[in-house]
Amino acid sequence: MPYSRIAGLGHYVPDNVITNEYLTSVMDTTNDWIIERTGIRERRWVDPTKDTVAGMAAKATRMALQRAHMTEKDIDFIVFATITPDYFFPGSGVLLQRELGLEGIAAMDIRNACSGFIYALSTADQFIKSGMYKNVLVIGAEIQSTALDVTTRGRNVSVIFGDGAGAAVLVPSEKPGLLSTHLHSDGRFAEELYVKDPGSSRPREERQPEQILDTTTYKVVMNGNQVFKHAVVRFMEVINEALKANHMSKEDISLLVPHQANLRISQFIQEKMALRDDQVYNNIMRYGNTTAASIPIALSEAWAEGRVKENDVICLAAFGSGFTWASALIRW
Ligand code: UT7
């Protein structure tokens, strides 16, 4: 069978709701600023003593498998997108494999930030098309709250990000399914959105205890304006690339599920492409920006709400750190 399709979707978000009001109590910010600039009303942050990235992914997986009418034993490959793995190494893919009791199956991590889920989906699609693997678990999961500077100094970053996990079960199919994926990167902008440590780029003499104890280099650094400007251009480009490759136009899109970076970015794309409200799915208001988890969480919720129906054309699109950007077009 030369194609793949999504047989089931699942998601999990931690119970702990962090409201904008709470953030005003720990830093100099306001509910109005956050809503006006980002659209976010609340996000979920883990209790690190309870949740892990692999543990959240396992919960999302169980929902996806149940909806696909499959069990853990049907999975023969895990592709796990995250930039916040439980350990620096090994990746969270093997931890999920352990959690699911699937000793011996292949597992790999993808570290492409907000584009990670689409990169993972594309990777899984190639393995299914080649016949090497059959039923592939594709994950996007992040715990970002533990790497945020939750003070006024970090307010331009910390109000945006949230934690969560999403899962998709990709299976072989006689017809698409996944119509095409489109992947891009431009490393000239790597430092516009990054976390420096624990990186190997430092000379050994810099690795003195006082440097290691300086935790600022372990926090997310983002040049928000620069990221925003590139995002709006690349999102449009990569969506149009997917449409063109499939001889479709924007009218053919049943639902666009953009990476939930900032509501203003989604609204800008919607306006520029003249898409109706029912053609675009947003849930950033409730979860913030969950990086690699944002698309599978949104897709899973959209499916549960009945907004993804048989034969629909679903467009996924993402942009983020790297810079990387990507799209996928799916016939449901
Ligand atoms: O997930 C993939 C990649 N990420 C993105 O796509 C994010 C893209 N960027 C953004 O979403 C926006 O750039 C932000 C939401 C991060 C920032 O919004 P902005 O409209 O670009 O704000 P800004 O950084 O230009 O800052 C404007 C002002 C500054 O004050 P002054 O210098 O004008 O006095 C900031 O200090 O807003 C201030 N500010 C805040 N004020 C209250 C920055 N953060 C906050 C805050 N609360 N949380």
PDB file of N, CA and C in Angstrom, residues 92-170:
ATOM      1  N   SER A  92      13.005  11.195  24.371  1.00  0.00           N
ATOM      2  CA  SER A  92      11.768  10.739  25.015  1.00  0.00           C
ATOM      3  C   SER A  92      11.096   9.608  24.243  1.00  0.00           C
ATOM      4  N   GLY A  93      11.499   9.383  22.989  1.00  0.00           N
ATOM      5  CA  GLY A  93      10.934   8.283  22.197  1.00  0.00           C
ATOM      6  C   GLY A  93      11.153   6.945  22.887  1.00  0.00           C
ATOM      7  N   VAL A  94      12.362   6.717  23.384  1.00  0.00           N
ATOM      8  CA  VAL A  94      12.629   5.422  24.037  1.00  0.00           C
ATOM      9  C   VAL A  94      11.919   5.334  25.386  1.00  0.00           C
ATOM     10  N   LEU A  95      11.736   6.487  26.042  1.00  0.00           N
ATOM     11  CA  LEU A  95      11.026   6.456  27.328  1.00  0.00           C
ATOM     12  C   LEU A  95       9.551   6.120  27.113  1.00  0.00           C
ATOM     13  N   LEU A  96       8.997   6.619  26.022  1.00  0.00           N
ATOM     14  CA  LEU A  96       7.608   6.271  25.691  1.00  0.00           C
ATOM     15  C   LEU A  96       7.506   4.790  25.308  1.00  0.00           C
ATOM     16  N   GLN A  97       8.483   4.339  24.535  1.00  0.00           N
ATOM     17  CA  GLN A  97       8.520   2.920  24.162  1.00  0.00           C
ATOM     18  C   GLN A  97       8.528   2.055  25.431  1.00  0.00           C
ATOM     19  N   ARG A  98       9.329   2.453  26.433  1.00  0.00           N
ATOM     20  CA  ARG A  98       9.377   1.707  27.705  1.00  0.00           C
ATOM     21  C   ARG A  98       8.027   1.776  28.419  1.00  0.00           C
ATOM     22  N   GLU A  99       7.471   2.991  28.469  1.00  0.00           N
ATOM     23  CA  GLU A  99       6.188   3.206  29.159  1.00  0.00           C
ATOM     24  C   GLU A  99       5.064   2.351  28.546  1.00  0.00           C
ATOM     25  N   LEU A 100       5.129   2.170  27.218  1.00  0.00           N
ATOM     26  CA  LEU A 100       4.080   1.389  26.544  1.00  0.00           C
ATOM     27  C   LEU A 100       4.375  -0.107  26.549  1.00  0.00           C
ATOM     28  N   GLY A 101       5.542  -0.490  27.058  1.00  0.00           N
ATOM     29  CA  GLY A 101       5.915  -1.914  27.118  1.00  0.00           C
ATOM     30  C   GLY A 101       6.182  -2.509  25.753  1.00  0.00           C
ATOM     31  N   LEU A 102       6.805  -1.717  24.877  1.00  0.00           N
ATOM     32  CA  LEU A 102       7.035  -2.192  23.500  1.00  0.00           C
ATOM     33  C   LEU A 102       8.518  -2.458  23.245  1.00  0.00           C
ATOM     34  N   GLU A 103       9.144  -3.223  24.150  1.00  0.00           N
ATOM     35  CA  GLU A 103      10.574  -3.505  24.047  1.00  0.00           C
ATOM     36  C   GLU A 103      10.962  -3.973  22.654  1.00  0.00           C
ATOM     37  N   GLY A 104      11.995  -3.338  22.139  1.00  0.00           N
ATOM     38  CA  GLY A 104      12.565  -3.793  20.875  1.00  0.00           C
ATOM     39  C   GLY A 104      12.130  -2.994  19.659  1.00  0.00           C
ATOM     40  N   ILE A 105      10.994  -2.274  19.727  1.00  0.00           N
ATOM     41  CA  ILE A 105      10.590  -1.540  18.517  1.00  0.00           C
ATOM     42  C   ILE A 105      11.432  -0.273  18.358  1.00  0.00           C
ATOM     43  N   ALA A 106      11.470   0.247  17.153  1.00  0.00           N
ATOM     44  CA  ALA A 106      12.280   1.436  16.866  1.00  0.00           C
ATOM     45  C   ALA A 106      11.626   2.687  17.450  1.00  0.00           C
ATOM     46  N   ALA A 107      12.477   3.603  17.930  1.00  0.00           N
ATOM     47  CA  ALA A 107      11.973   4.883  18.440  1.00  0.00           C
ATOM     48  C   ALA A 107      13.007   5.951  18.149  1.00  0.00           C
ATOM     49  N   MET A 108      12.557   7.095  17.671  1.00  0.00           N
ATOM     50  CA  MET A 108      13.499   8.194  17.418  1.00  0.00           C
ATOM     51  C   MET A 108      12.877   9.523  17.816  1.00  0.00           C
ATOM     52  N   ASP A 109      13.747  10.496  18.136  1.00  0.00           N
ATOM     53  CA  ASP A 109      13.289  11.841  18.470  1.00  0.00           C
ATOM     54  C   ASP A 109      13.559  12.806  17.323  1.00  0.00           C
ATOM     55  N   ILE A 110      12.691  13.786  17.199  1.00  0.00           N
ATOM     56  CA  ILE A 110      12.864  14.857  16.203  1.00  0.00           C
ATOM     57  C   ILE A 110      12.879  16.169  16.965  1.00  0.00           C
ATOM     58  N   ARG A 111      13.914  16.988  16.724  1.00  0.00           N
ATOM     59  CA  ARG A 111      14.085  18.210  17.518  1.00  0.00           C
ATOM     60  C   ARG A 111      13.883  19.450  16.650  1.00  0.00           C
ATOM     61  N   ASN A 112      12.718  19.549  16.038  1.00  0.00           N
ATOM     62  CA  ASN A 112      12.488  20.677  15.148  1.00  0.00           C
ATOM     63  C   ASN A 112      11.435  21.638  15.662  1.00  0.00           C
ATOM     64  N   ALA A 113      11.404  21.773  16.974  1.00  0.00           N
ATOM     65  CA  ALA A 113      10.597  22.786  17.652  1.00  0.00           C
ATOM     66  C   ALA A 113       9.153  22.801  17.152  1.00  0.00           C
ATOM     67  N   CYS A 114       8.661  23.992  16.805  1.00  0.00           N
ATOM     68  CA  CYS A 114       7.235  24.123  16.462  1.00  0.00           C
ATOM     69  C   CYS A 114       6.880  23.363  15.185  1.00  0.00           C
ATOM     70  N   SER A 115       7.860  23.117  14.309  1.00  0.00           N
ATOM     71  CA  SER A 115       7.604  22.347  13.088  1.00  0.00           C
ATOM     72  C   SER A 115       7.782  20.855  13.337  1.00  0.00           C
ATOM     73  N   GLY A 116       8.146  20.476  14.551  1.00  0.00           N
ATOM     74  CA  GLY A 116       8.529  19.098  14.854  1.00  0.00           C
ATOM     75  C   GLY A 116       7.469  18.078  14.511  1.00  0.00           C
ATOM     76  N   PHE A 117       6.198  18.395  14.804  1.00  0.00           N
ATOM     77  CA  PHE A 117       5.159  17.390  14.554  1.00  0.00           C
ATOM     78  C   PHE A 117       5.027  17.107  13.058  1.00  0.00           C
ATOM     79  N   ILE A 118       5.097  18.144  12.231  1.00  0.00           N
ATOM     80  CA  ILE A 118       4.955  17.906  10.777  1.00  0.00           C
ATOM     81  C   ILE A 118       6.191  17.174  10.247  1.00  0.00           C
ATOM     82  N   TYR A 119       7.373  17.520  10.744  1.00  0.00           N
ATOM     83  CA  TYR A 119       8.569  16.764  10.372  1.00  0.00           C
ATOM     84  C   TYR A 119       8.411  15.290  10.778  1.00  0.00           C
ATOM     85  N   ALA A 120       7.848  15.051  11.955  1.00  0.00           N
ATOM     86  CA  ALA A 120       7.667  13.673  12.443  1.00  0.00           C
ATOM     87  C   ALA A 120       6.647  12.931  11.576  1.00  0.00           C
ATOM     88  N   LEU A 121       5.572  13.631  11.231  1.00  0.00           N
ATOM     89  CA  LEU A 121       4.536  13.036  10.372  1.00  0.00           C
ATOM     90  C   LEU A 121       5.124  12.662   9.017  1.00  0.00           C
ATOM     91  N   SER A 122       5.932  13.552   8.480  1.00  0.00           N
ATOM     92  CA  SER A 122       6.565  13.303   7.182  1.00  0.00           C
ATOM     93  C   SER A 122       7.504  12.097   7.268  1.00  0.00           C
ATOM     94  N   THR A 123       8.270  12.025   8.357  1.00  0.00           N
ATOM     95  CA  THR A 123       9.191  10.898   8.556  1.00  0.00           C
ATOM     96  C   THR A 123       8.416   9.589   8.618  1.00  0.00           C
ATOM     97  N   ALA A 124       7.360   9.579   9.409  1.00  0.00           N
ATOM     98  CA  ALA A 124       6.541   8.362   9.546  1.00  0.00           C
ATOM     99  C   ALA A 124       5.955   7.969   8.195  1.00  0.00           C
ATOM    100  N   ASP A 125       5.489   8.962   7.447  1.00  0.00           N
ATOM    101  CA  ASP A 125       4.892   8.712   6.124  1.00  0.00           C
ATOM    102  C   ASP A 125       5.896   8.015   5.196  1.00  0.00           C
ATOM    103  N   GLN A 126       7.155   8.482   5.214  1.00  0.00           N
ATOM    104  CA  GLN A 126       8.172   7.877   4.332  1.00  0.00           C
ATOM    105  C   GLN A 126       8.425   6.410   4.719  1.00  0.00           C
ATOM    106  N   PHE A 127       8.470   6.139   6.038  1.00  0.00           N
ATOM    107  CA  PHE A 127       8.716   4.758   6.485  1.00  0.00           C
ATOM    108  C   PHE A 127       7.556   3.832   6.110  1.00  0.00           C
ATOM    109  N   ILE A 128       6.336   4.372   6.170  1.00  0.00           N
ATOM    110  CA  ILE A 128       5.177   3.539   5.787  1.00  0.00           C
ATOM    111  C   ILE A 128       5.187   3.319   4.279  1.00  0.00           C
ATOM    112  N   LYS A 129       5.434   4.388   3.513  1.00  0.00           N
ATOM    113  CA  LYS A 129       5.452   4.261   2.050  1.00  0.00           C
ATOM    114  C   LYS A 129       6.528   3.277   1.588  1.00  0.00           C
ATOM    115  N   SER A 130       7.667   3.279   2.282  1.00  0.00           N
ATOM    116  CA  SER A 130       8.751   2.382   1.870  1.00  0.00           C
ATOM    117  C   SER A 130       8.454   0.934   2.271  1.00  0.00           C
ATOM    118  N   GLY A 131       7.477   0.744   3.149  1.00  0.00           N
ATOM    119  CA  GLY A 131       7.127  -0.601   3.602  1.00  0.00           C
ATOM    120  C   GLY A 131       7.940  -1.065   4.794  1.00  0.00           C
ATOM    121  N   MET A 132       8.844  -0.209   5.306  1.00  0.00           N
ATOM    122  CA  MET A 132       9.695  -0.647   6.417  1.00  0.00           C
ATOM    123  C   MET A 132       8.905  -0.787   7.721  1.00  0.00           C
ATOM    124  N   TYR A 133       7.993   0.142   7.973  1.00  0.00           N
ATOM    125  CA  TYR A 133       7.130   0.033   9.163  1.00  0.00           C
ATOM    126  C   TYR A 133       5.685   0.171   8.750  1.00  0.00           C
ATOM    127  N   LYS A 134       4.798  -0.328   9.637  1.00  0.00           N
ATOM    128  CA  LYS A 134       3.377  -0.377   9.290  1.00  0.00           C
ATOM    129  C   LYS A 134       2.584   0.660  10.077  1.00  0.00           C
ATOM    130  N   ASN A 135       2.523   0.480  11.372  1.00  0.00           N
ATOM    131  CA  ASN A 135       1.709   1.378  12.208  1.00  0.00           C
ATOM    132  C   ASN A 135       2.631   2.246  13.057  1.00  0.00           C
ATOM    133  N   VAL A 136       2.662   3.526  12.761  1.00  0.00           N
ATOM    134  CA  VAL A 136       3.653   4.406  13.391  1.00  0.00           C
ATOM    135  C   VAL A 136       2.953   5.399  14.320  1.00  0.00           C
ATOM    136  N   LEU A 137       3.512   5.510  15.524  1.00  0.00           N
ATOM    137  CA  LEU A 137       3.011   6.461  16.506  1.00  0.00           C
ATOM    138  C   LEU A 137       3.777   7.765  16.330  1.00  0.00           C
ATOM    139  N   VAL A 138       3.049   8.839  16.042  1.00  0.00           N
ATOM    140  CA  VAL A 138       3.686  10.149  15.832  1.00  0.00           C
ATOM    141  C   VAL A 138       3.278  11.057  16.989  1.00  0.00           C
ATOM    142  N   ILE A 139       4.286  11.568  17.693  1.00  0.00           N
ATOM    143  CA  ILE A 139       4.031  12.321  18.931  1.00  0.00           C
ATOM    144  C   ILE A 139       4.577  13.739  18.817  1.00  0.00           C
ATOM    145  N   GLY A 140       3.861  14.689  19.420  1.00  0.00           N
ATOM    146  CA  GLY A 140       4.411  16.019  19.703  1.00  0.00           C
ATOM    147  C   GLY A 140       4.140  16.267  21.173  1.00  0.00           C
ATOM    148  N   ALA A 141       5.171  16.475  21.977  1.00  0.00           N
ATOM    149  CA  ALA A 141       4.952  16.648  23.424  1.00  0.00           C
ATOM    150  C   ALA A 141       6.014  17.570  24.002  1.00  0.00           C
ATOM    151  N   GLU A 142       5.598  18.432  24.913  1.00  0.00           N
ATOM    152  CA  GLU A 142       6.545  19.391  25.500  1.00  0.00           C
ATOM    153  C   GLU A 142       6.205  19.705  26.955  1.00  0.00           C
ATOM    154  N   ILE A 143       7.261  19.828  27.775  1.00  0.00           N
ATOM    155  CA  ILE A 143       7.151  20.507  29.070  1.00  0.00           C
ATOM    156  C   ILE A 143       8.094  21.700  28.973  1.00  0.00           C
ATOM    157  N   GLN A 144       7.504  22.880  28.770  1.00  0.00           N
ATOM    158  CA  GLN A 144       8.317  24.079  28.566  1.00  0.00           C
ATOM    159  C   GLN A 144       8.355  24.950  29.804  1.00  0.00           C
ATOM    160  N   SER A 145       7.361  24.754  30.686  1.00  0.00           N
ATOM    161  CA  SER A 145       7.216  25.658  31.827  1.00  0.00           C
ATOM    162  C   SER A 145       8.437  25.629  32.742  1.00  0.00           C
ATOM    163  N   THR A 146       9.143  24.492  32.777  1.00  0.00           N
ATOM    164  CA  THR A 146      10.290  24.389  33.681  1.00  0.00           C
ATOM    165  C   THR A 146      11.525  25.112  33.137  1.00  0.00           C
ATOM    166  N   ALA A 147      11.467  25.564  31.851  1.00  0.00           N
ATOM    167  CA  ALA A 147      12.620  26.283  31.277  1.00  0.00           C
ATOM    168  C   ALA A 147      12.282  27.757  31.023  1.00  0.00           C
ATOM    169  N   LEU A 148      11.218  28.248  31.656  1.00  0.00           N
ATOM    170  CA  LEU A 148      10.835  29.647  31.438  1.00  0.00           C
ATOM    171  C   LEU A 148      11.331  30.519  32.586  1.00  0.00           C
ATOM    172  N   ASP A 149      11.658  31.748  32.253  1.00  0.00           N
ATOM    173  CA  ASP A 149      12.011  32.744  33.266  1.00  0.00           C
ATOM    174  C   ASP A 149      10.704  33.428  33.682  1.00  0.00           C
ATOM    175  N   VAL A 150      10.117  32.950  34.783  1.00  0.00           N
ATOM    176  CA  VAL A 150       8.801  33.452  35.187  1.00  0.00           C
ATOM    177  C   VAL A 150       8.965  34.678  36.085  1.00  0.00           C
ATOM    178  N   THR A 151       9.681  35.690  35.553  1.00  0.00           N
ATOM    179  CA  THR A 151       9.838  36.984  36.230  1.00  0.00           C
ATOM    180  C   THR A 151       9.637  38.049  35.145  1.00  0.00           C
ATOM    181  N   THR A 152       9.627  39.300  35.554  1.00  0.00           N
ATOM    182  CA  THR A 152       9.428  40.383  34.576  1.00  0.00           C
ATOM    183  C   THR A 152      10.494  40.328  33.479  1.00  0.00           C
ATOM    184  N   ARG A 153      11.708  39.911  33.827  1.00  0.00           N
ATOM    185  CA  ARG A 153      12.783  39.813  32.837  1.00  0.00           C
ATOM    186  C   ARG A 153      12.409  38.870  31.679  1.00  0.00           C
ATOM    187  N   GLY A 154      11.660  37.819  31.971  1.00  0.00           N
ATOM    188  CA  GLY A 154      11.331  36.830  30.935  1.00  0.00           C
ATOM    189  C   GLY A 154       9.906  36.930  30.422  1.00  0.00           C
ATOM    190  N   ARG A 155       9.240  38.071  30.693  1.00  0.00           N
ATOM    191  CA  ARG A 155       7.787  38.142  30.424  1.00  0.00           C
ATOM    192  C   ARG A 155       7.431  38.048  28.945  1.00  0.00           C
ATOM    193  N   ASN A 156       8.337  38.481  28.065  1.00  0.00           N
ATOM    194  CA  ASN A 156       8.023  38.435  26.621  1.00  0.00           C
ATOM    195  C   ASN A 156       7.971  37.000  26.107  1.00  0.00           C
ATOM    196  N   VAL A 157       8.537  36.063  26.872  1.00  0.00           N
ATOM    197  CA  VAL A 157       8.562  34.655  26.470  1.00  0.00           C
ATOM    198  C   VAL A 157       7.614  33.817  27.333  1.00  0.00           C
ATOM    199  N   SER A 158       7.674  34.033  28.645  1.00  0.00           N
ATOM    200  CA  SER A 158       7.020  33.075  29.553  1.00  0.00           C
ATOM    201  C   SER A 158       5.503  33.131  29.516  1.00  0.00           C
ATOM    202  N   VAL A 159       4.917  34.261  29.091  1.00  0.00           N
ATOM    203  CA  VAL A 159       3.446  34.309  29.058  1.00  0.00           C
ATOM    204  C   VAL A 159       2.880  33.484  27.903  1.00  0.00           C
ATOM    205  N   ILE A 160       3.723  33.169  26.938  1.00  0.00           N
ATOM    206  CA  ILE A 160       3.235  32.517  25.713  1.00  0.00           C
ATOM    207  C   ILE A 160       3.153  30.998  25.836  1.00  0.00           C
ATOM    208  N   PHE A 161       4.173  30.401  26.485  1.00  0.00           N
ATOM    209  CA  PHE A 161       4.340  28.950  26.323  1.00  0.00           C
ATOM    210  C   PHE A 161       3.568  28.107  27.337  1.00  0.00           C
ATOM    211  N   GLY A 162       3.136  26.921  26.849  1.00  0.00           N
ATOM    212  CA  GLY A 162       2.401  25.983  27.686  1.00  0.00           C
ATOM    213  C   GLY A 162       2.922  24.568  27.496  1.00  0.00           C
ATOM    214  N   ASP A 163       2.394  23.640  28.294  1.00  0.00           N
ATOM    215  CA  ASP A 163       2.800  22.231  28.252  1.00  0.00           C
ATOM    216  C   ASP A 163       1.655  21.370  27.724  1.00  0.00           C
ATOM    217  N   GLY A 164       1.985  20.220  27.150  1.00  0.00           N
ATOM    218  CA  GLY A 164       0.946  19.290  26.684  1.00  0.00           C
ATOM    219  C   GLY A 164       1.520  18.269  25.720  1.00  0.00           C
ATOM    220  N   ALA A 165       0.641  17.375  25.279  1.00  0.00           N
ATOM    221  CA  ALA A 165       1.070  16.307  24.364  1.00  0.00           C
ATOM    222  C   ALA A 165      -0.051  15.941  23.402  1.00  0.00           C
ATOM    223  N   GLY A 166       0.343  15.579  22.184  1.00  0.00           N
ATOM    224  CA  GLY A 166      -0.624  15.102  21.193  1.00  0.00           C
ATOM    225  C   GLY A 166      -0.044  13.887  20.490  1.00  0.00           C
ATOM    226  N   ALA A 167      -0.948  13.003  20.014  1.00  0.00           N
ATOM    227  CA  ALA A 167      -0.493  11.775  19.352  1.00  0.00           C
ATOM    228  C   ALA A 167      -1.351  11.477  18.132  1.00  0.00           C
ATOM    229  N   ALA A 168      -0.711  10.925  17.107  1.00  0.00           N
ATOM    230  CA  ALA A 168      -1.439  10.450  15.930  1.00  0.00           C
ATOM    231  C   ALA A 168      -0.925   9.062  15.593  1.00  0.00           C
ATOM    232  N   VAL A 169      -1.858   8.158  15.244  1.00  0.00           N
ATOM    233  CA  VAL A 169      -1.463   6.819  14.790  1.00  0.00           C
ATOM    234  C   VAL A 169      -1.566   6.813  13.273  1.00  0.00           C
ATOM    235  N   LEU A 170      -0.418   6.599  12.629  1.00  0.00           N
ATOM    236  CA  LEU A 170      -0.370   6.602  11.158  1.00  0.00           C
ATOM    237  C   LEU A 170      -0.318   5.152  10.678  1.00  0.00           C
TER     238      LEU A 170
END
